[in-house]
Amino acid sequence: MSWSKLYSGPEPQRVNKWLAQEGVCSRREAEALIADGLVSIDGARVDDVGRKIEPGQKLTLSDKAQRKLDAAFTAVLNKPVGYVSSQPETGQTPAARLITGANLIGAASVPAKDASLAPLGRLDQDSRGLLLLSDDGVLAKAVIGPASRLDKEYLVRVDGKLNDKKLTLLRHGLSLDGKALKPAKINVVEDQRLRFTLSEGRNRQIRRMCEAVDLGVTDLLRLRIGPLKLGDLHEGKWRALTPQERKALIAQS
């Protein structure tokens, strides 16, 4: 079913910006749809990528446009240690290499080997757990965009003396690269094992936080991104993100 909505903003707004704000697609995707003649306002095709929509006008995406957007792909992967989520350097193996038919759980179309799947959030080579690999621009903005409100949960095993002073600093009192960290929720699960819930994603943040209070990290497992949980997905396996999960991630961002 095609997407259609009446614009009720107080003043004219660029079509691509409004579609992005509505969570329909990214600005770049909107421009591509306009260029392909798949967007109309009050029944008239939009030909100018810079076109603005006026209050009271109705914008409609064609069925073909909706099919293009629905074709966006996101893999939910349980990444093992030893794979990098980002662009691999010499001798490293990208996590996207695991997105194969042999590792698939459930039903899904396996992307081509040359598909461009970006990691939605960092998970370094020595860490494991929930990782999203996607070509979905709207979802990327929801998960890792600067305005995202999705928190992320980790189970972390540490090495070193753990005490209340260190826990207090970890929760709120540390800075990285000269910038104070946002407050973190940190609970002791059992001896030497902590549950971190973070609302930001700095480079190797948990490892650097622990290092700042003389703790080493011996295991780091990401359990959750916003409402999406790793669940019982086995290590090295992946499944397709469902439309309901995508909607929930975008709604909570």
PDB file of N, CA, C and O in Angstrom, residues 154-228:
ATOM      1  N   TYR A 154      24.676  -3.968  27.735  1.00  0.00           N
ATOM      2  CA  TYR A 154      25.815  -4.871  27.594  1.00  0.00           C
ATOM      3  C   TYR A 154      26.031  -5.664  28.880  1.00  0.00           C
ATOM      4  O   TYR A 154      25.788  -5.156  29.982  1.00  0.00           O
ATOM      5  N   LEU A 155      26.529  -6.873  28.733  1.00  0.00           N
ATOM      6  CA  LEU A 155      26.974  -7.681  29.864  1.00  0.00           C
ATOM      7  C   LEU A 155      28.493  -7.749  29.772  1.00  0.00           C
ATOM      8  O   LEU A 155      29.036  -8.184  28.745  1.00  0.00           O
ATOM      9  N   VAL A 156      29.161  -7.286  30.823  1.00  0.00           N
ATOM     10  CA  VAL A 156      30.613  -7.098  30.766  1.00  0.00           C
ATOM     11  C   VAL A 156      31.286  -7.813  31.929  1.00  0.00           C
ATOM     12  O   VAL A 156      30.924  -7.599  33.093  1.00  0.00           O
ATOM     13  N   ARG A 157      32.264  -8.652  31.615  1.00  0.00           N
ATOM     14  CA  ARG A 157      33.073  -9.290  32.654  1.00  0.00           C
ATOM     15  C   ARG A 157      34.376  -8.503  32.782  1.00  0.00           C
ATOM     16  O   ARG A 157      35.035  -8.225  31.775  1.00  0.00           O
ATOM     17  N   VAL A 158      34.705  -8.136  34.021  1.00  0.00           N
ATOM     18  CA  VAL A 158      35.879  -7.303  34.243  1.00  0.00           C
ATOM     19  C   VAL A 158      36.915  -8.033  35.091  1.00  0.00           C
ATOM     20  O   VAL A 158      36.609  -8.979  35.822  1.00  0.00           O
ATOM     21  N   ASP A 159      38.136  -7.537  34.981  1.00  0.00           N
ATOM     22  CA  ASP A 159      39.255  -8.074  35.745  1.00  0.00           C
ATOM     23  C   ASP A 159      39.846  -6.928  36.557  1.00  0.00           C
ATOM     24  O   ASP A 159      40.114  -5.856  36.015  1.00  0.00           O
ATOM     25  N   GLY A 160      40.026  -7.142  37.854  1.00  0.00           N
ATOM     26  CA  GLY A 160      40.547  -6.092  38.720  1.00  0.00           C
ATOM     27  C   GLY A 160      39.658  -5.910  39.934  1.00  0.00           C
ATOM     28  O   GLY A 160      38.577  -6.490  40.035  1.00  0.00           O
ATOM     29  N   LYS A 161      40.115  -5.084  40.857  1.00  0.00           N
ATOM     30  CA  LYS A 161      39.372  -4.861  42.093  1.00  0.00           C
ATOM     31  C   LYS A 161      38.176  -3.951  41.833  1.00  0.00           C
ATOM     32  O   LYS A 161      38.318  -2.830  41.353  1.00  0.00           O
ATOM     33  N   LEU A 162      36.993  -4.442  42.167  1.00  0.00           N
ATOM     34  CA  LEU A 162      35.756  -3.697  41.952  1.00  0.00           C
ATOM     35  C   LEU A 162      35.235  -3.197  43.295  1.00  0.00           C
ATOM     36  O   LEU A 162      35.121  -3.962  44.251  1.00  0.00           O
ATOM     37  N   ASN A 163      34.942  -1.889  43.383  1.00  0.00           N
ATOM     38  CA  ASN A 163      34.416  -1.339  44.631  1.00  0.00           C
ATOM     39  C   ASN A 163      33.402  -0.239  44.334  1.00  0.00           C
ATOM     40  O   ASN A 163      33.182   0.140  43.181  1.00  0.00           O
ATOM     41  N   ASP A 164      32.771   0.288  45.394  1.00  0.00           N
ATOM     42  CA  ASP A 164      31.714   1.289  45.227  1.00  0.00           C
ATOM     43  C   ASP A 164      32.228   2.570  44.582  1.00  0.00           C
ATOM     44  O   ASP A 164      31.518   3.212  43.799  1.00  0.00           O
ATOM     45  N   LYS A 165      33.447   2.967  44.903  1.00  0.00           N
ATOM     46  CA  LYS A 165      34.007   4.193  44.334  1.00  0.00           C
ATOM     47  C   LYS A 165      34.125   4.080  42.814  1.00  0.00           C
ATOM     48  O   LYS A 165      33.772   5.011  42.072  1.00  0.00           O
ATOM     49  N   LYS A 166      34.603   2.936  42.359  1.00  0.00           N
ATOM     50  CA  LYS A 166      34.744   2.737  40.917  1.00  0.00           C
ATOM     51  C   LYS A 166      33.380   2.689  40.232  1.00  0.00           C
ATOM     52  O   LYS A 166      33.199   3.239  39.139  1.00  0.00           O
ATOM     53  N   LEU A 167      32.416   2.050  40.876  1.00  0.00           N
ATOM     54  CA  LEU A 167      31.070   1.986  40.300  1.00  0.00           C
ATOM     55  C   LEU A 167      30.456   3.378  40.184  1.00  0.00           C
ATOM     56  O   LEU A 167      29.805   3.702  39.187  1.00  0.00           O
ATOM     57  N   THR A 168      30.676   4.206  41.196  1.00  0.00           N
ATOM     58  CA  THR A 168      30.151   5.575  41.163  1.00  0.00           C
ATOM     59  C   THR A 168      30.750   6.359  40.005  1.00  0.00           C
ATOM     60  O   THR A 168      30.043   7.075  39.282  1.00  0.00           O
ATOM     61  N   LEU A 169      32.048   6.219  39.801  1.00  0.00           N
ATOM     62  CA  LEU A 169      32.709   6.915  38.696  1.00  0.00           C
ATOM     63  C   LEU A 169      32.211   6.402  37.346  1.00  0.00           C
ATOM     64  O   LEU A 169      31.996   7.185  36.413  1.00  0.00           O
ATOM     65  N   LEU A 170      32.032   5.099  37.238  1.00  0.00           N
ATOM     66  CA  LEU A 170      31.547   4.528  35.988  1.00  0.00           C
ATOM     67  C   LEU A 170      30.145   5.030  35.664  1.00  0.00           C
ATOM     68  O   LEU A 170      29.819   5.281  34.496  1.00  0.00           O
ATOM     69  N   ARG A 171      29.328   5.185  36.689  1.00  0.00           N
ATOM     70  CA  ARG A 171      27.948   5.619  36.466  1.00  0.00           C
ATOM     71  C   ARG A 171      27.863   7.077  36.049  1.00  0.00           C
ATOM     72  O   ARG A 171      27.047   7.443  35.215  1.00  0.00           O
ATOM     73  N   HIS A 172      28.687   7.910  36.623  1.00  0.00           N
ATOM     74  CA  HIS A 172      28.665   9.331  36.253  1.00  0.00           C
ATOM     75  C   HIS A 172      29.861  10.022  36.889  1.00  0.00           C
ATOM     76  O   HIS A 172      29.858  10.299  38.075  1.00  0.00           O
ATOM     77  N   GLY A 173      30.844  10.304  36.099  1.00  0.00           N
ATOM     78  CA  GLY A 173      32.013  10.975  36.651  1.00  0.00           C
ATOM     79  C   GLY A 173      33.239  10.853  35.774  1.00  0.00           C
ATOM     80  O   GLY A 173      34.318  11.313  36.137  1.00  0.00           O
ATOM     81  N   LEU A 174      33.074  10.248  34.596  1.00  0.00           N
ATOM     82  CA  LEU A 174      34.211  10.061  33.700  1.00  0.00           C
ATOM     83  C   LEU A 174      34.079  10.923  32.446  1.00  0.00           C
ATOM     84  O   LEU A 174      32.982  11.311  32.047  1.00  0.00           O
ATOM     85  N   SER A 175      35.226  11.195  31.846  1.00  0.00           N
ATOM     86  CA  SER A 175      35.279  11.911  30.572  1.00  0.00           C
ATOM     87  C   SER A 175      36.144  11.123  29.608  1.00  0.00           C
ATOM     88  O   SER A 175      37.084  10.441  30.016  1.00  0.00           O
ATOM     89  N   LEU A 176      35.826  11.219  28.332  1.00  0.00           N
ATOM     90  CA  LEU A 176      36.646  10.624  27.281  1.00  0.00           C
ATOM     91  C   LEU A 176      36.937  11.689  26.242  1.00  0.00           C
ATOM     92  O   LEU A 176      36.034  12.418  25.825  1.00  0.00           O
ATOM     93  N   ASP A 177      38.190  11.786  25.856  1.00  0.00           N
ATOM     94  CA  ASP A 177      38.605  12.767  24.848  1.00  0.00           C
ATOM     95  C   ASP A 177      38.208  14.185  25.250  1.00  0.00           C
ATOM     96  O   ASP A 177      37.815  15.007  24.413  1.00  0.00           O
ATOM     97  N   GLY A 178      38.280  14.455  26.556  1.00  0.00           N
ATOM     98  CA  GLY A 178      37.998  15.792  27.046  1.00  0.00           C
ATOM     99  C   GLY A 178      36.534  16.152  27.145  1.00  0.00           C
ATOM    100  O   GLY A 178      36.188  17.299  27.451  1.00  0.00           O
ATOM    101  N   LYS A 179      35.649  15.194  26.926  1.00  0.00           N
ATOM    102  CA  LYS A 179      34.209  15.457  26.979  1.00  0.00           C
ATOM    103  C   LYS A 179      33.553  14.520  27.988  1.00  0.00           C
ATOM    104  O   LYS A 179      33.766  13.308  27.951  1.00  0.00           O
ATOM    105  N   ALA A 180      32.756  15.104  28.893  1.00  0.00           N
ATOM    106  CA  ALA A 180      32.098  14.305  29.924  1.00  0.00           C
ATOM    107  C   ALA A 180      31.132  13.303  29.304  1.00  0.00           C
ATOM    108  O   ALA A 180      30.437  13.604  28.330  1.00  0.00           O
ATOM    109  N   LEU A 181      31.101  12.118  29.880  1.00  0.00           N
ATOM    110  CA  LEU A 181      30.172  11.091  29.423  1.00  0.00           C
ATOM    111  C   LEU A 181      28.795  11.310  30.035  1.00  0.00           C
ATOM    112  O   LEU A 181      28.665  11.829  31.143  1.00  0.00           O
ATOM    113  N   LYS A 182      27.773  10.885  29.310  1.00  0.00           N
ATOM    114  CA  LYS A 182      26.427  10.926  29.860  1.00  0.00           C
ATOM    115  C   LYS A 182      26.309   9.880  30.969  1.00  0.00           C
ATOM    116  O   LYS A 182      27.034   8.881  30.964  1.00  0.00           O
ATOM    117  N   PRO A 183      25.412  10.090  31.934  1.00  0.00           N
ATOM    118  CA  PRO A 183      25.231   9.092  32.992  1.00  0.00           C
ATOM    119  C   PRO A 183      24.912   7.715  32.415  1.00  0.00           C
ATOM    120  O   PRO A 183      24.196   7.595  31.417  1.00  0.00           O
ATOM    121  N   ALA A 184      25.474   6.687  33.036  1.00  0.00           N
ATOM    122  CA  ALA A 184      25.251   5.312  32.598  1.00  0.00           C
ATOM    123  C   ALA A 184      24.614   4.519  33.737  1.00  0.00           C
ATOM    124  O   ALA A 184      24.865   4.792  34.910  1.00  0.00           O
ATOM    125  N   LYS A 185      23.782   3.553  33.371  1.00  0.00           N
ATOM    126  CA  LYS A 185      23.225   2.640  34.369  1.00  0.00           C
ATOM    127  C   LYS A 185      24.135   1.421  34.438  1.00  0.00           C
ATOM    128  O   LYS A 185      24.359   0.756  33.428  1.00  0.00           O
ATOM    129  N   ILE A 186      24.659   1.153  35.624  1.00  0.00           N
ATOM    130  CA  ILE A 186      25.580   0.026  35.785  1.00  0.00           C
ATOM    131  C   ILE A 186      25.192  -0.746  37.039  1.00  0.00           C
ATOM    132  O   ILE A 186      25.139  -0.187  38.134  1.00  0.00           O
ATOM    133  N   ASN A 187      24.903  -2.021  36.851  1.00  0.00           N
ATOM    134  CA  ASN A 187      24.524  -2.889  37.959  1.00  0.00           C
ATOM    135  C   ASN A 187      25.465  -4.077  38.038  1.00  0.00           C
ATOM    136  O   ASN A 187      25.929  -4.584  37.008  1.00  0.00           O
ATOM    137  N   VAL A 188      25.744  -4.505  39.261  1.00  0.00           N
ATOM    138  CA  VAL A 188      26.559  -5.698  39.468  1.00  0.00           C
ATOM    139  C   VAL A 188      25.649  -6.915  39.334  1.00  0.00           C
ATOM    140  O   VAL A 188      24.691  -7.073  40.090  1.00  0.00           O
ATOM    141  N   VAL A 189      25.938  -7.765  38.356  1.00  0.00           N
ATOM    142  CA  VAL A 189      25.135  -8.968  38.122  1.00  0.00           C
ATOM    143  C   VAL A 189      25.611 -10.100  39.017  1.00  0.00           C
ATOM    144  O   VAL A 189      24.819 -10.804  39.641  1.00  0.00           O
ATOM    145  N   GLU A 190      26.911 -10.276  39.057  1.00  0.00           N
ATOM    146  CA  GLU A 190      27.554 -11.264  39.920  1.00  0.00           C
ATOM    147  C   GLU A 190      29.009 -10.862  40.052  1.00  0.00           C
ATOM    148  O   GLU A 190      29.425  -9.830  39.522  1.00  0.00           O
ATOM    149  N   ASP A 191      29.780 -11.637  40.756  1.00  0.00           N
ATOM    150  CA  ASP A 191      31.184 -11.316  40.968  1.00  0.00           C
ATOM    151  C   ASP A 191      31.901 -11.063  39.643  1.00  0.00           C
ATOM    152  O   ASP A 191      31.927 -11.931  38.768  1.00  0.00           O
ATOM    153  N   GLN A 192      32.433  -9.848  39.489  1.00  0.00           N
ATOM    154  CA  GLN A 192      33.218  -9.433  38.314  1.00  0.00           C
ATOM    155  C   GLN A 192      32.396  -9.334  37.026  1.00  0.00           C
ATOM    156  O   GLN A 192      32.962  -9.261  35.945  1.00  0.00           O
ATOM    157  N   ARG A 193      31.085  -9.334  37.128  1.00  0.00           N
ATOM    158  CA  ARG A 193      30.256  -9.177  35.931  1.00  0.00           C
ATOM    159  C   ARG A 193      29.295  -8.011  36.136  1.00  0.00           C
ATOM    160  O   ARG A 193      28.570  -7.963  37.132  1.00  0.00           O
ATOM    161  N   LEU A 194      29.289  -7.080  35.169  1.00  0.00           N
ATOM    162  CA  LEU A 194      28.482  -5.869  35.259  1.00  0.00           C
ATOM    163  C   LEU A 194      27.526  -5.770  34.078  1.00  0.00           C
ATOM    164  O   LEU A 194      27.830  -6.231  32.979  1.00  0.00           O
ATOM    165  N   ARG A 195      26.388  -5.130  34.324  1.00  0.00           N
ATOM    166  CA  ARG A 195      25.442  -4.830  33.255  1.00  0.00           C
ATOM    167  C   ARG A 195      25.483  -3.322  32.999  1.00  0.00           C
ATOM    168  O   ARG A 195      25.155  -2.526  33.876  1.00  0.00           O
ATOM    169  N   PHE A 196      25.929  -2.939  31.805  1.00  0.00           N
ATOM    170  CA  PHE A 196      26.009  -1.534  31.404  1.00  0.00           C
ATOM    171  C   PHE A 196      24.805  -1.192  30.527  1.00  0.00           C
ATOM    172  O   PHE A 196      24.477  -1.943  29.603  1.00  0.00           O
ATOM    173  N   THR A 197      24.183  -0.042  30.778  1.00  0.00           N
ATOM    174  CA  THR A 197      23.179   0.506  29.871  1.00  0.00           C
ATOM    175  C   THR A 197      23.617   1.921  29.521  1.00  0.00           C
ATOM    176  O   THR A 197      23.692   2.791  30.389  1.00  0.00           O
ATOM    177  N   LEU A 198      23.933   2.126  28.242  1.00  0.00           N
ATOM    178  CA  LEU A 198      24.477   3.404  27.777  1.00  0.00           C
ATOM    179  C   LEU A 198      23.500   4.110  26.849  1.00  0.00           C
ATOM    180  O   LEU A 198      22.793   3.467  26.073  1.00  0.00           O
ATOM    181  N   SER A 199      23.519   5.434  26.913  1.00  0.00           N
ATOM    182  CA  SER A 199      22.670   6.234  26.028  1.00  0.00           C
ATOM    183  C   SER A 199      23.495   6.968  24.979  1.00  0.00           C
ATOM    184  O   SER A 199      23.004   7.873  24.305  1.00  0.00           O
ATOM    185  N   GLU A 200      24.763   6.587  24.845  1.00  0.00           N
ATOM    186  CA  GLU A 200      25.631   7.135  23.800  1.00  0.00           C
ATOM    187  C   GLU A 200      26.593   6.045  23.364  1.00  0.00           C
ATOM    188  O   GLU A 200      26.694   4.997  24.009  1.00  0.00           O
ATOM    189  N   GLY A 201      27.303   6.292  22.277  1.00  0.00           N
ATOM    190  CA  GLY A 201      28.180   5.252  21.750  1.00  0.00           C
ATOM    191  C   GLY A 201      29.519   5.787  21.298  1.00  0.00           C
ATOM    192  O   GLY A 201      29.783   5.892  20.104  1.00  0.00           O
ATOM    193  N   ARG A 202      30.383   6.123  22.241  1.00  0.00           N
ATOM    194  CA  ARG A 202      31.738   6.569  21.896  1.00  0.00           C
ATOM    195  C   ARG A 202      32.589   5.364  21.476  1.00  0.00           C
ATOM    196  O   ARG A 202      32.290   4.220  21.824  1.00  0.00           O
ATOM    197  N   ASN A 203      33.670   5.644  20.792  1.00  0.00           N
ATOM    198  CA  ASN A 203      34.560   4.595  20.319  1.00  0.00           C
ATOM    199  C   ASN A 203      35.145   3.799  21.491  1.00  0.00           C
ATOM    200  O   ASN A 203      35.771   4.372  22.379  1.00  0.00           O
ATOM    201  N   ARG A 204      34.904   2.487  21.496  1.00  0.00           N
ATOM    202  CA  ARG A 204      35.385   1.577  22.546  1.00  0.00           C
ATOM    203  C   ARG A 204      35.065   2.130  23.936  1.00  0.00           C
ATOM    204  O   ARG A 204      35.878   2.055  24.861  1.00  0.00           O
ATOM    205  N   GLN A 205      33.867   2.659  24.092  1.00  0.00           N
ATOM    206  CA  GLN A 205      33.512   3.403  25.298  1.00  0.00           C
ATOM    207  C   GLN A 205      33.629   2.580  26.574  1.00  0.00           C
ATOM    208  O   GLN A 205      34.241   3.019  27.554  1.00  0.00           O
ATOM    209  N   ILE A 206      33.036   1.402  26.595  1.00  0.00           N
ATOM    210  CA  ILE A 206      33.041   0.612  27.831  1.00  0.00           C
ATOM    211  C   ILE A 206      34.458   0.209  28.214  1.00  0.00           C
ATOM    212  O   ILE A 206      34.851   0.296  29.387  1.00  0.00           O
ATOM    213  N   ARG A 207      35.244  -0.217  27.261  1.00  0.00           N
ATOM    214  CA  ARG A 207      36.623  -0.620  27.560  1.00  0.00           C
ATOM    215  C   ARG A 207      37.428   0.560  28.105  1.00  0.00           C
ATOM    216  O   ARG A 207      38.214   0.418  29.047  1.00  0.00           O
ATOM    217  N   ARG A 208      37.231   1.727  27.522  1.00  0.00           N
ATOM    218  CA  ARG A 208      37.971   2.909  27.974  1.00  0.00           C
ATOM    219  C   ARG A 208      37.467   3.394  29.331  1.00  0.00           C
ATOM    220  O   ARG A 208      38.247   3.881  30.154  1.00  0.00           O
ATOM    221  N   MET A 209      36.171   3.263  29.586  1.00  0.00           N
ATOM    222  CA  MET A 209      35.630   3.613  30.901  1.00  0.00           C
ATOM    223  C   MET A 209      36.239   2.721  31.980  1.00  0.00           C
ATOM    224  O   MET A 209      36.664   3.196  33.040  1.00  0.00           O
ATOM    225  N   CYS A 210      36.277   1.434  31.690  1.00  0.00           N
ATOM    226  CA  CYS A 210      36.833   0.492  32.663  1.00  0.00           C
ATOM    227  C   CYS A 210      38.324   0.739  32.876  1.00  0.00           C
ATOM    228  O   CYS A 210      38.826   0.702  34.012  1.00  0.00           O
ATOM    229  N   GLU A 211      39.021   1.010  31.798  1.00  0.00           N
ATOM    230  CA  GLU A 211      40.455   1.289  31.901  1.00  0.00           C
ATOM    231  C   GLU A 211      40.716   2.505  32.789  1.00  0.00           C
ATOM    232  O   GLU A 211      41.701   2.545  33.540  1.00  0.00           O
ATOM    233  N   ALA A 212      39.811   3.489  32.727  1.00  0.00           N
ATOM    234  CA  ALA A 212      39.975   4.716  33.513  1.00  0.00           C
ATOM    235  C   ALA A 212      39.876   4.468  35.012  1.00  0.00           C
ATOM    236  O   ALA A 212      40.360   5.279  35.812  1.00  0.00           O
ATOM    237  N   VAL A 213      39.252   3.356  35.413  1.00  0.00           N
ATOM    238  CA  VAL A 213      39.147   3.029  36.844  1.00  0.00           C
ATOM    239  C   VAL A 213      39.916   1.742  37.161  1.00  0.00           C
ATOM    240  O   VAL A 213      39.599   1.028  38.114  1.00  0.00           O
ATOM    241  N   ASP A 214      40.926   1.470  36.344  1.00  0.00           N
ATOM    242  CA  ASP A 214      41.830   0.330  36.568  1.00  0.00           C
ATOM    243  C   ASP A 214      41.120  -1.018  36.546  1.00  0.00           C
ATOM    244  O   ASP A 214      41.400  -1.905  37.365  1.00  0.00           O
ATOM    245  N   LEU A 215      40.210  -1.163  35.613  1.00  0.00           N
ATOM    246  CA  LEU A 215      39.556  -2.451  35.393  1.00  0.00           C
ATOM    247  C   LEU A 215      39.831  -2.897  33.961  1.00  0.00           C
ATOM    248  O   LEU A 215      39.813  -2.086  33.031  1.00  0.00           O
ATOM    249  N   GLY A 216      40.080  -4.175  33.781  1.00  0.00           N
ATOM    250  CA  GLY A 216      40.218  -4.718  32.442  1.00  0.00           C
ATOM    251  C   GLY A 216      38.922  -5.386  32.020  1.00  0.00           C
ATOM    252  O   GLY A 216      38.139  -5.828  32.863  1.00  0.00           O
ATOM    253  N   VAL A 217      38.674  -5.447  30.742  1.00  0.00           N
ATOM    254  CA  VAL A 217      37.476  -6.113  30.215  1.00  0.00           C
ATOM    255  C   VAL A 217      37.902  -7.435  29.593  1.00  0.00           C
ATOM    256  O   VAL A 217      38.711  -7.464  28.666  1.00  0.00           O
ATOM    257  N   THR A 218      37.357  -8.527  30.111  1.00  0.00           N
ATOM    258  CA  THR A 218      37.699  -9.848  29.580  1.00  0.00           C
ATOM    259  C   THR A 218      36.599 -10.413  28.681  1.00  0.00           C
ATOM    260  O   THR A 218      36.838 -11.357  27.934  1.00  0.00           O
ATOM    261  N   ASP A 219      35.409  -9.832  28.752  1.00  0.00           N
ATOM    262  CA  ASP A 219      34.323 -10.263  27.863  1.00  0.00           C
ATOM    263  C   ASP A 219      33.291  -9.145  27.787  1.00  0.00           C
ATOM    264  O   ASP A 219      32.946  -8.540  28.812  1.00  0.00           O
ATOM    265  N   LEU A 220      32.820  -8.859  26.568  1.00  0.00           N
ATOM    266  CA  LEU A 220      31.828  -7.801  26.372  1.00  0.00           C
ATOM    267  C   LEU A 220      30.777  -8.309  25.392  1.00  0.00           C
ATOM    268  O   LEU A 220      31.092  -8.625  24.251  1.00  0.00           O
ATOM    269  N   LEU A 221      29.544  -8.393  25.868  1.00  0.00           N
ATOM    270  CA  LEU A 221      28.437  -8.932  25.081  1.00  0.00           C
ATOM    271  C   LEU A 221      27.319  -7.896  25.002  1.00  0.00           C
ATOM    272  O   LEU A 221      26.790  -7.470  26.027  1.00  0.00           O
ATOM    273  N   ARG A 222      26.951  -7.481  23.774  1.00  0.00           N
ATOM    274  CA  ARG A 222      25.815  -6.560  23.637  1.00  0.00           C
ATOM    275  C   ARG A 222      24.527  -7.373  23.593  1.00  0.00           C
ATOM    276  O   ARG A 222      24.371  -8.272  22.767  1.00  0.00           O
ATOM    277  N   LEU A 223      23.604  -7.014  24.486  1.00  0.00           N
ATOM    278  CA  LEU A 223      22.352  -7.744  24.635  1.00  0.00           C
ATOM    279  C   LEU A 223      21.170  -7.076  23.944  1.00  0.00           C
ATOM    280  O   LEU A 223      20.232  -7.755  23.528  1.00  0.00           O
ATOM    281  N   ARG A 224      21.211  -5.737  23.838  1.00  0.00           N
ATOM    282  CA  ARG A 224      20.003  -5.029  23.413  1.00  0.00           C
ATOM    283  C   ARG A 224      20.344  -3.693  22.774  1.00  0.00           C
ATOM    284  O   ARG A 224      21.289  -3.021  23.189  1.00  0.00           O
ATOM    285  N   ILE A 225      19.551  -3.317  21.765  1.00  0.00           N
ATOM    286  CA  ILE A 225      19.573  -1.975  21.181  1.00  0.00           C
ATOM    287  C   ILE A 225      18.144  -1.462  21.245  1.00  0.00           C
ATOM    288  O   ILE A 225      17.269  -1.951  20.520  1.00  0.00           O
ATOM    289  N   GLY A 226      17.875  -0.502  22.130  1.00  0.00           N
ATOM    290  CA  GLY A 226      16.507  -0.029  22.298  1.00  0.00           C
ATOM    291  C   GLY A 226      15.585  -1.188  22.637  1.00  0.00           C
ATOM    292  O   GLY A 226      15.855  -1.973  23.546  1.00  0.00           O
ATOM    293  N   PRO A 227      14.489  -1.360  21.886  1.00  0.00           N
ATOM    294  CA  PRO A 227      13.556  -2.456  22.167  1.00  0.00           C
ATOM    295  C   PRO A 227      13.985  -3.797  21.574  1.00  0.00           C
ATOM    296  O   PRO A 227      13.349  -4.818  21.834  1.00  0.00           O
ATOM    297  N   LEU A 228      15.057  -3.797  20.790  1.00  0.00           N
ATOM    298  CA  LEU A 228      15.486  -5.018  20.098  1.00  0.00           C
ATOM    299  C   LEU A 228      16.477  -5.805  20.951  1.00  0.00           C
ATOM    300  O   LEU A 228      17.540  -5.295  21.310  1.00  0.00           O
TER     301      LEU A 228
END
